[in-house]
XYZ file of C-alpha atoms in Angstrom:
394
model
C -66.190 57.134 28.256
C -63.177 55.865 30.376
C -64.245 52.660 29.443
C -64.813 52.733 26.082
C -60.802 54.333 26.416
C -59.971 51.248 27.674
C -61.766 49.093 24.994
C -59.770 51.389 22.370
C -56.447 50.994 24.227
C -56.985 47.205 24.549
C -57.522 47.093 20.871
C -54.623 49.250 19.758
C -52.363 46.979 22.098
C -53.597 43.706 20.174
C -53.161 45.249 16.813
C -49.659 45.892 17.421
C -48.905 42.871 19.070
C -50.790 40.928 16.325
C -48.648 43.438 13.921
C -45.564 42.458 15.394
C -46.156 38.539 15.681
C -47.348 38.635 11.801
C -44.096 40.349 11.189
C -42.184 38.250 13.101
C -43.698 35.436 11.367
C -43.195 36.775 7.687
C -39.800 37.717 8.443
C -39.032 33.589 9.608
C -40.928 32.114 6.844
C -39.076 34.938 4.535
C -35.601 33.106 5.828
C -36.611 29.776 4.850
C -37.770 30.585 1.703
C -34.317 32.289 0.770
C -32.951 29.990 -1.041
C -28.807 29.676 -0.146
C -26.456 31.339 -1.984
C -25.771 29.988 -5.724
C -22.906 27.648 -5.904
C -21.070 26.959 -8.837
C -18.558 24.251 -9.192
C -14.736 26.211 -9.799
C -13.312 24.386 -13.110
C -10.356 26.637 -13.590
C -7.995 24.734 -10.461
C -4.102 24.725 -10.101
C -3.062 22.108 -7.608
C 0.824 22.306 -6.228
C 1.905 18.589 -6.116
C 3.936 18.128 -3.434
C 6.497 15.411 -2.398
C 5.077 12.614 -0.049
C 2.292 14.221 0.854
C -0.760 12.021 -0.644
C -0.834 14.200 -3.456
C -0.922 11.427 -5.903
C -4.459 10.813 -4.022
C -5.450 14.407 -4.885
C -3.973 14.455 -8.686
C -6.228 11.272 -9.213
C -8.934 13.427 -7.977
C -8.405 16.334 -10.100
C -7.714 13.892 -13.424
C -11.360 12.317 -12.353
C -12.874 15.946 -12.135
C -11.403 16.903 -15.322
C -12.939 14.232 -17.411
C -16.263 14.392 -15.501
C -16.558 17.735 -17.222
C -14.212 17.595 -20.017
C -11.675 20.167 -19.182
C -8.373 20.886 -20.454
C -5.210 19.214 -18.372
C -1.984 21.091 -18.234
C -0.007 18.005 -19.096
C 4.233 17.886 -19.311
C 5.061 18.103 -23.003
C 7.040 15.167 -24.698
C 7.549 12.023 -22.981
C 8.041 13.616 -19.614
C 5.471 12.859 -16.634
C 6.286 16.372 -14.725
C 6.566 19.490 -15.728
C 10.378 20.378 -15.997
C 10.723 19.321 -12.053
C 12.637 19.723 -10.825
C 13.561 22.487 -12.743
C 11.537 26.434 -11.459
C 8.957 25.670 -13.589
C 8.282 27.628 -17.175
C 5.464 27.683 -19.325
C 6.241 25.532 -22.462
C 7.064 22.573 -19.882
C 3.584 22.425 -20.787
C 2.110 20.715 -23.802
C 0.908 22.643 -26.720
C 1.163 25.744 -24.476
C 2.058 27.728 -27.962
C -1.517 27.007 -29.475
C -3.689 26.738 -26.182
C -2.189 29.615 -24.224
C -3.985 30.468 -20.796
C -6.910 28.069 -21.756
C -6.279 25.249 -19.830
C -8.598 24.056 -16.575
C -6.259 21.898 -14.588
C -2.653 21.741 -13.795
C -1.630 19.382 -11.387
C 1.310 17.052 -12.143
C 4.680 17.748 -10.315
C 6.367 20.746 -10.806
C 8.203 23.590 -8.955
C 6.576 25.795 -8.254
C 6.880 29.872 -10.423
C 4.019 32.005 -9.838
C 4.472 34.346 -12.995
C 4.531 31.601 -15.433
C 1.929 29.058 -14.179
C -0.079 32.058 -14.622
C 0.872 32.206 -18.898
C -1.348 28.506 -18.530
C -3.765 28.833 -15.916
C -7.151 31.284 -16.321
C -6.904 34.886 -14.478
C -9.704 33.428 -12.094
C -8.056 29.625 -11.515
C -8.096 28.731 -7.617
C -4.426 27.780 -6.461
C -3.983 24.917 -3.470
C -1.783 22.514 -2.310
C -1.253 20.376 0.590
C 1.744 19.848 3.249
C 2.486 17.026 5.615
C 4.028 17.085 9.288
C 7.773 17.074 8.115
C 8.959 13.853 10.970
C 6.800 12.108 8.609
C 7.386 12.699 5.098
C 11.677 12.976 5.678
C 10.424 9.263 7.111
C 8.228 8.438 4.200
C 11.085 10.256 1.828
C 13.941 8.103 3.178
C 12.431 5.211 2.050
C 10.944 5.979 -1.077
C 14.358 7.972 -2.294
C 16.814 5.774 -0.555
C 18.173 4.537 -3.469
C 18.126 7.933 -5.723
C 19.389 10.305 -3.426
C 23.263 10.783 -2.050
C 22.278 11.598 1.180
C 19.998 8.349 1.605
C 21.976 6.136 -0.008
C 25.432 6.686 2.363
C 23.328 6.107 5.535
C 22.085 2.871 7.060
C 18.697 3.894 8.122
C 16.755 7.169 8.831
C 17.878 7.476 12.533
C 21.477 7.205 11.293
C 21.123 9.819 8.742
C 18.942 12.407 11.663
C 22.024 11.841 14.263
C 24.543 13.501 12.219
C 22.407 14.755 8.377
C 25.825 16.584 7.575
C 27.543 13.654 7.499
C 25.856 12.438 4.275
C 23.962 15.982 2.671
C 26.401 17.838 0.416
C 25.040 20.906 -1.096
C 26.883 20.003 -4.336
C 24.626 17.134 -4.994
C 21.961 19.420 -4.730
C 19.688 18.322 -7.390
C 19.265 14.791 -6.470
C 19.545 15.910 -2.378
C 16.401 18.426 -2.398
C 14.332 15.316 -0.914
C 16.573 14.974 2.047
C 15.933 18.533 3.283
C 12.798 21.117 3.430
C 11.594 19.525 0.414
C 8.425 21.332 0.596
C 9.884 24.418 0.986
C 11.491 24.104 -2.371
C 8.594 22.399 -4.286
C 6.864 25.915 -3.396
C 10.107 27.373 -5.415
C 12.243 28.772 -2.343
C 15.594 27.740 -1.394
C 15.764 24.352 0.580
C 18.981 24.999 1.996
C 18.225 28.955 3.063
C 19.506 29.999 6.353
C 15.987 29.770 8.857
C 16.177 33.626 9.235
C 13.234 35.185 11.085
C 12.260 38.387 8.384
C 12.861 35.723 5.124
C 10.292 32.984 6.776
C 7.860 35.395 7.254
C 8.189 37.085 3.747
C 7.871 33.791 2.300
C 4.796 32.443 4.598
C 3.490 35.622 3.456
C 3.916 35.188 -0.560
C 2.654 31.952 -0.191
C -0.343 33.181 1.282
C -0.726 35.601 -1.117
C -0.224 33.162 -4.384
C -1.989 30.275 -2.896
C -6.388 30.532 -1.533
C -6.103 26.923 -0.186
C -3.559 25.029 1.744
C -4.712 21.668 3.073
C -2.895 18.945 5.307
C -2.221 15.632 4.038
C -2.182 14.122 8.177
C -6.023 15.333 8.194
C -6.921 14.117 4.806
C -10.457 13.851 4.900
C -11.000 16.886 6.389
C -9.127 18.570 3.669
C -11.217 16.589 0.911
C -14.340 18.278 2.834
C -13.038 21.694 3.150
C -11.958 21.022 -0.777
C -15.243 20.134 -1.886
C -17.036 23.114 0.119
C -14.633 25.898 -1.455
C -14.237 24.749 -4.759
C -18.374 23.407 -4.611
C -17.580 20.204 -5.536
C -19.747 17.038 -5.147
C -18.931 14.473 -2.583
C -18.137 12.180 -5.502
C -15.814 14.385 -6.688
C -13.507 14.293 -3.980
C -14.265 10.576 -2.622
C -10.732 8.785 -3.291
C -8.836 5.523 -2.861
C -4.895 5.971 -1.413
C -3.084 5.744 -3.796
C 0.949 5.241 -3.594
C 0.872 4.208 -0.577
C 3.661 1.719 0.833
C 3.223 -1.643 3.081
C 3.878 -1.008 6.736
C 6.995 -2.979 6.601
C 8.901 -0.669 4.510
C 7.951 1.747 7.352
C 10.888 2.815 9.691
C 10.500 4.292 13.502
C 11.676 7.531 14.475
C 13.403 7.614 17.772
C 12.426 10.796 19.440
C 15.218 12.374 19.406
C 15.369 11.751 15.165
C 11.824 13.428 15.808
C 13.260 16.628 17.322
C 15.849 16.645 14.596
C 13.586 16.666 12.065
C 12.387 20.012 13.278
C 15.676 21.460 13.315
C 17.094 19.293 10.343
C 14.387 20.859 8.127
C 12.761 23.902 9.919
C 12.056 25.490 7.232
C 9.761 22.827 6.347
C 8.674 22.555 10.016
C 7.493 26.510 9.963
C 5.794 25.603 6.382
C 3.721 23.196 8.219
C 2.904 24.820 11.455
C 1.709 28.204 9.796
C -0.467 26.838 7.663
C -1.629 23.734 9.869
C -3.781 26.877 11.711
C -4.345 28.093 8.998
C -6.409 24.695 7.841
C -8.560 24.814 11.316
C -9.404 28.529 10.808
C -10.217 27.866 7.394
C -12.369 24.870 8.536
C -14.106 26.479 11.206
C -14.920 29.910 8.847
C -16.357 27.211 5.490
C -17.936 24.077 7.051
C -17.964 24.308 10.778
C -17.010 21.169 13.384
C -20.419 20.299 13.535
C -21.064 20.087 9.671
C -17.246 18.466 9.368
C -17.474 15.569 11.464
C -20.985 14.939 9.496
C -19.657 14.942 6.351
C -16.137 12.886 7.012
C -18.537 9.959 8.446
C -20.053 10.689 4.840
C -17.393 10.373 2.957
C -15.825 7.012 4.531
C -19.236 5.822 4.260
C -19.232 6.670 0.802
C -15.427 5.229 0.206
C -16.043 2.285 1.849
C -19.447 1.582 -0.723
C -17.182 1.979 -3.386
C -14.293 -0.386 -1.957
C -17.067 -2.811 -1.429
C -18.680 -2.227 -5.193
C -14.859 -1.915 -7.171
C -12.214 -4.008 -5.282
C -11.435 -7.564 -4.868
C -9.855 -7.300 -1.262
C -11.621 -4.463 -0.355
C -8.369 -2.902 0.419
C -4.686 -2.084 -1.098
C -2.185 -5.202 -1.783
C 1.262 -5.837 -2.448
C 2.866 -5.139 -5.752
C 3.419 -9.035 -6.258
C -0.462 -9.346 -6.217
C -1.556 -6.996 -8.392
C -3.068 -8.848 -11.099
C -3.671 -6.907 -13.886
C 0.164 -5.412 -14.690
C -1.430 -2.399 -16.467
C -2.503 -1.363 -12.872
C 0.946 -1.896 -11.340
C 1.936 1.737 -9.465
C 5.434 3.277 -10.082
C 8.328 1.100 -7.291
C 10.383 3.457 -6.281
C 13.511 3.126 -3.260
C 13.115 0.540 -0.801
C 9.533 1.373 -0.981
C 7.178 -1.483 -1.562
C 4.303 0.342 -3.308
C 0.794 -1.056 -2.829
C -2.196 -1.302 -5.447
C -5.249 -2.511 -6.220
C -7.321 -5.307 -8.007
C -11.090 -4.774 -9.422
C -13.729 -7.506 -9.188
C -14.382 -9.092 -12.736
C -18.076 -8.723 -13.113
C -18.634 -5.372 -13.181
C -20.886 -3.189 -15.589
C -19.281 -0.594 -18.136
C -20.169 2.370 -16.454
C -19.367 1.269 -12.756
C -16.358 -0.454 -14.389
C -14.975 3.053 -15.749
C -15.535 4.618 -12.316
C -13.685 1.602 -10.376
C -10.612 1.833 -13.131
C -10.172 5.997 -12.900
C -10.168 5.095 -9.289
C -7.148 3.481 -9.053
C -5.219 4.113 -11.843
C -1.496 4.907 -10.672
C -0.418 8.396 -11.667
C 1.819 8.243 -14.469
C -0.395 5.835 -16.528
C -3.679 8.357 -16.099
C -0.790 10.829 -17.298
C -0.471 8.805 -20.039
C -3.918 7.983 -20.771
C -5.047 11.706 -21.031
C -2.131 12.762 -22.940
C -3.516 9.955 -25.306
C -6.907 11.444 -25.440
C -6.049 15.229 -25.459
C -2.863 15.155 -28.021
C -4.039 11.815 -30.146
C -1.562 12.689 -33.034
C 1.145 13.299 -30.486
C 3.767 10.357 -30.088
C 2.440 8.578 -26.782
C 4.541 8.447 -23.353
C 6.739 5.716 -22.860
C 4.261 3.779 -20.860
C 1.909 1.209 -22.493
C -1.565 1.923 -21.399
C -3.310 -0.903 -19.671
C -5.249 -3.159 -22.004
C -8.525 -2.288 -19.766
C -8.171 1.428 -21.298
C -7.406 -0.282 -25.159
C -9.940 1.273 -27.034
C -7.674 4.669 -26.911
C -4.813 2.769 -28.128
């Protein structure tokens, strides 16, 4: 009897265990066959262009994505290439905004920035980013590429001159012309560039931003933010692969001295708090969507990826001076004492791969022109003659 107990208890032990493995087992093979959550690529996207901040690198992305899936643009009515900037922004700066209403997809061209009436054009669901840059840099990058539009600039003999004593040369009454020279981020977001740095308004304004905006990326971590783009907005790598566009030569470039540095931060901390907020922001945003791992996989993906496509599309494999831009029709906007750099394509190309290369590198204001060709064809055309390459919309 006791031991046909044991036999018994042996037996019920097994079963369980075997019960429990089995489970244990089902339940694994249950996770892999989960499949992962659907993804659908967002198609309703307002982008905030912002000044010197690669953001004509991220407006030729969103133009690309828009004709990949034939979606409405948001483009500036009339012969203007922004949208009232820089003007607060209101809805008929848009094009045909009486007859479309709140149907278009994207909206991305310069303006400043009104929450209440980019939401008259953009879809109740559209996804709102934008993307800032340390502020040492861009007054740097500014300098140069405003120097000959903007009072401030224009009085000074270089950017260290203008940091030692800003006062000297920024006069409030020039205001619209002088918003580059001081927290011009600040007011491209629609806040007031020359508001006293007070504690309770900052944080009000952080806050609104926050609230009006789900993605803010940073233009000194670029790829990154193309990776943490494409994973929110489930995007394809292709989608947010990119060439740099309006970039200058280095020799335009002009050095900081430290203490200009630490001026900067003082000069425009308004800016400076902009930046700093939502840099953490980025790396918590990072950490929460794609993880360090997964990011540093995917950025050796995407410059793999780029640099296929430099090899496939461009001549020099790489930017060039204005004076060696062959083909005129590709010639980028010169602005300042800015020399801005483009590209040339390689002759022999197919159609197809052709079209990809030339939406590549097209300069902003002639893909502004080219869509407003295609979406408003009885419209009188931008004062900008489209390159021949793009002829048959002519």
């Amino acid at each position: 009897i006791v031991f046909s107990l044991w036999l018994g208890l042996i037996f019920l032990l097994r079963f369980f265990h075997m019960k429990n493995t089995s489970y244990r087992i089902s339940e694994s093979h249950k996770e892999t066959l989960i499949p992962p959550t659907p993804c659908h690529a967002k198609t309703n996207v307002m982008f905030l262009k912002t000044h010197k901040t690669a953001s004509s690198t991220v407006l030729n992305i969103m133009f690309r994505f828009a004709e990949r899936y034939n979606l409405t643009v948001a483009l500036p009515a009339d012969q203007q290439f922004h949208l009232g900037y820089p003007r607060t922004f209101l809805a008929h700066f848009v094009e045909d905004f009486e007859a479309i209403g709140q149907n278009y997809n994207i909206m991305c061209n310069h303006l400043r920035f009104n929450s209440s009436e980019v939401q008259k054009v953009m879809a109740a669901n559209a996804f709102y980013f934008s993307i800032l840059r340390n502020p040492i840099h861009l007054l740097e990058s500014s300098y140069i590429y405003y120097k000959s539009y903007v009072p401030a600039f224009r009085m000074s003999k270089d950017v260290n001159e203008y940091l030692a004593s800003p006062m000297t040369y920024y006069h409030p009454a020039d205001l619209s012309r002088n918003i580059y020279a001081r927290n011009i981020m600040w007011f491209d977001f629609g806040y007031d560039n020359n508001a006293e740095d007070d504690t309770e308004y900052t944080q009000a304004v952080l806050e609104e931003i926050e609230h009006n905006f789900n993605l803010i990326l940073i233009a000194d971590y670029f790829d990154e933010s193309m990776i943490l783009l494409k994973h929110v907005l489930c995007w394809d790598l292709d989608d947010v692969i990119y060439f740099k566009l309006n970039s200058r030569s280095q020799d335009t470039v002009q050095t900081l001295t430290l203490e200009s540095k630490e001026r900067v931060k003082t000069w425009c901390s308004l800016d400076w708090k902009l930046y700093l907020h939502f840099n953490q922001s980025f790396w918590r945003r990072i950490e929460e969507a794609v993880g360090l791992e997964v990011l540093e996989k995917e950025v050796a993906h995407l410059r793999a990826r780029q640099k296929e496509l430099m090899e496939t599309c461009l001549l020099e494999q790489e930017a060039v001076e204005k004076n060696n831009i062959k083909n005129k029709g590709l010639l980028p906007f010169q602005s300042g004492a800015a020399s801005i750099l483009g590209y040339n394509l390689k002759q022999d190309l197919d159609n197809r791969t052709l079209r990809t290369c030339q939406q590549m590198v097209m300069p902003e204001l002639q893909y502004t022109s080219y869509l407003y060709a295609v979406q408003h064809p009885h419209k009188k055309r931008k004062p900008l003659g489209l390159p021949l390459l793009w002829s048959s919309v002519q």
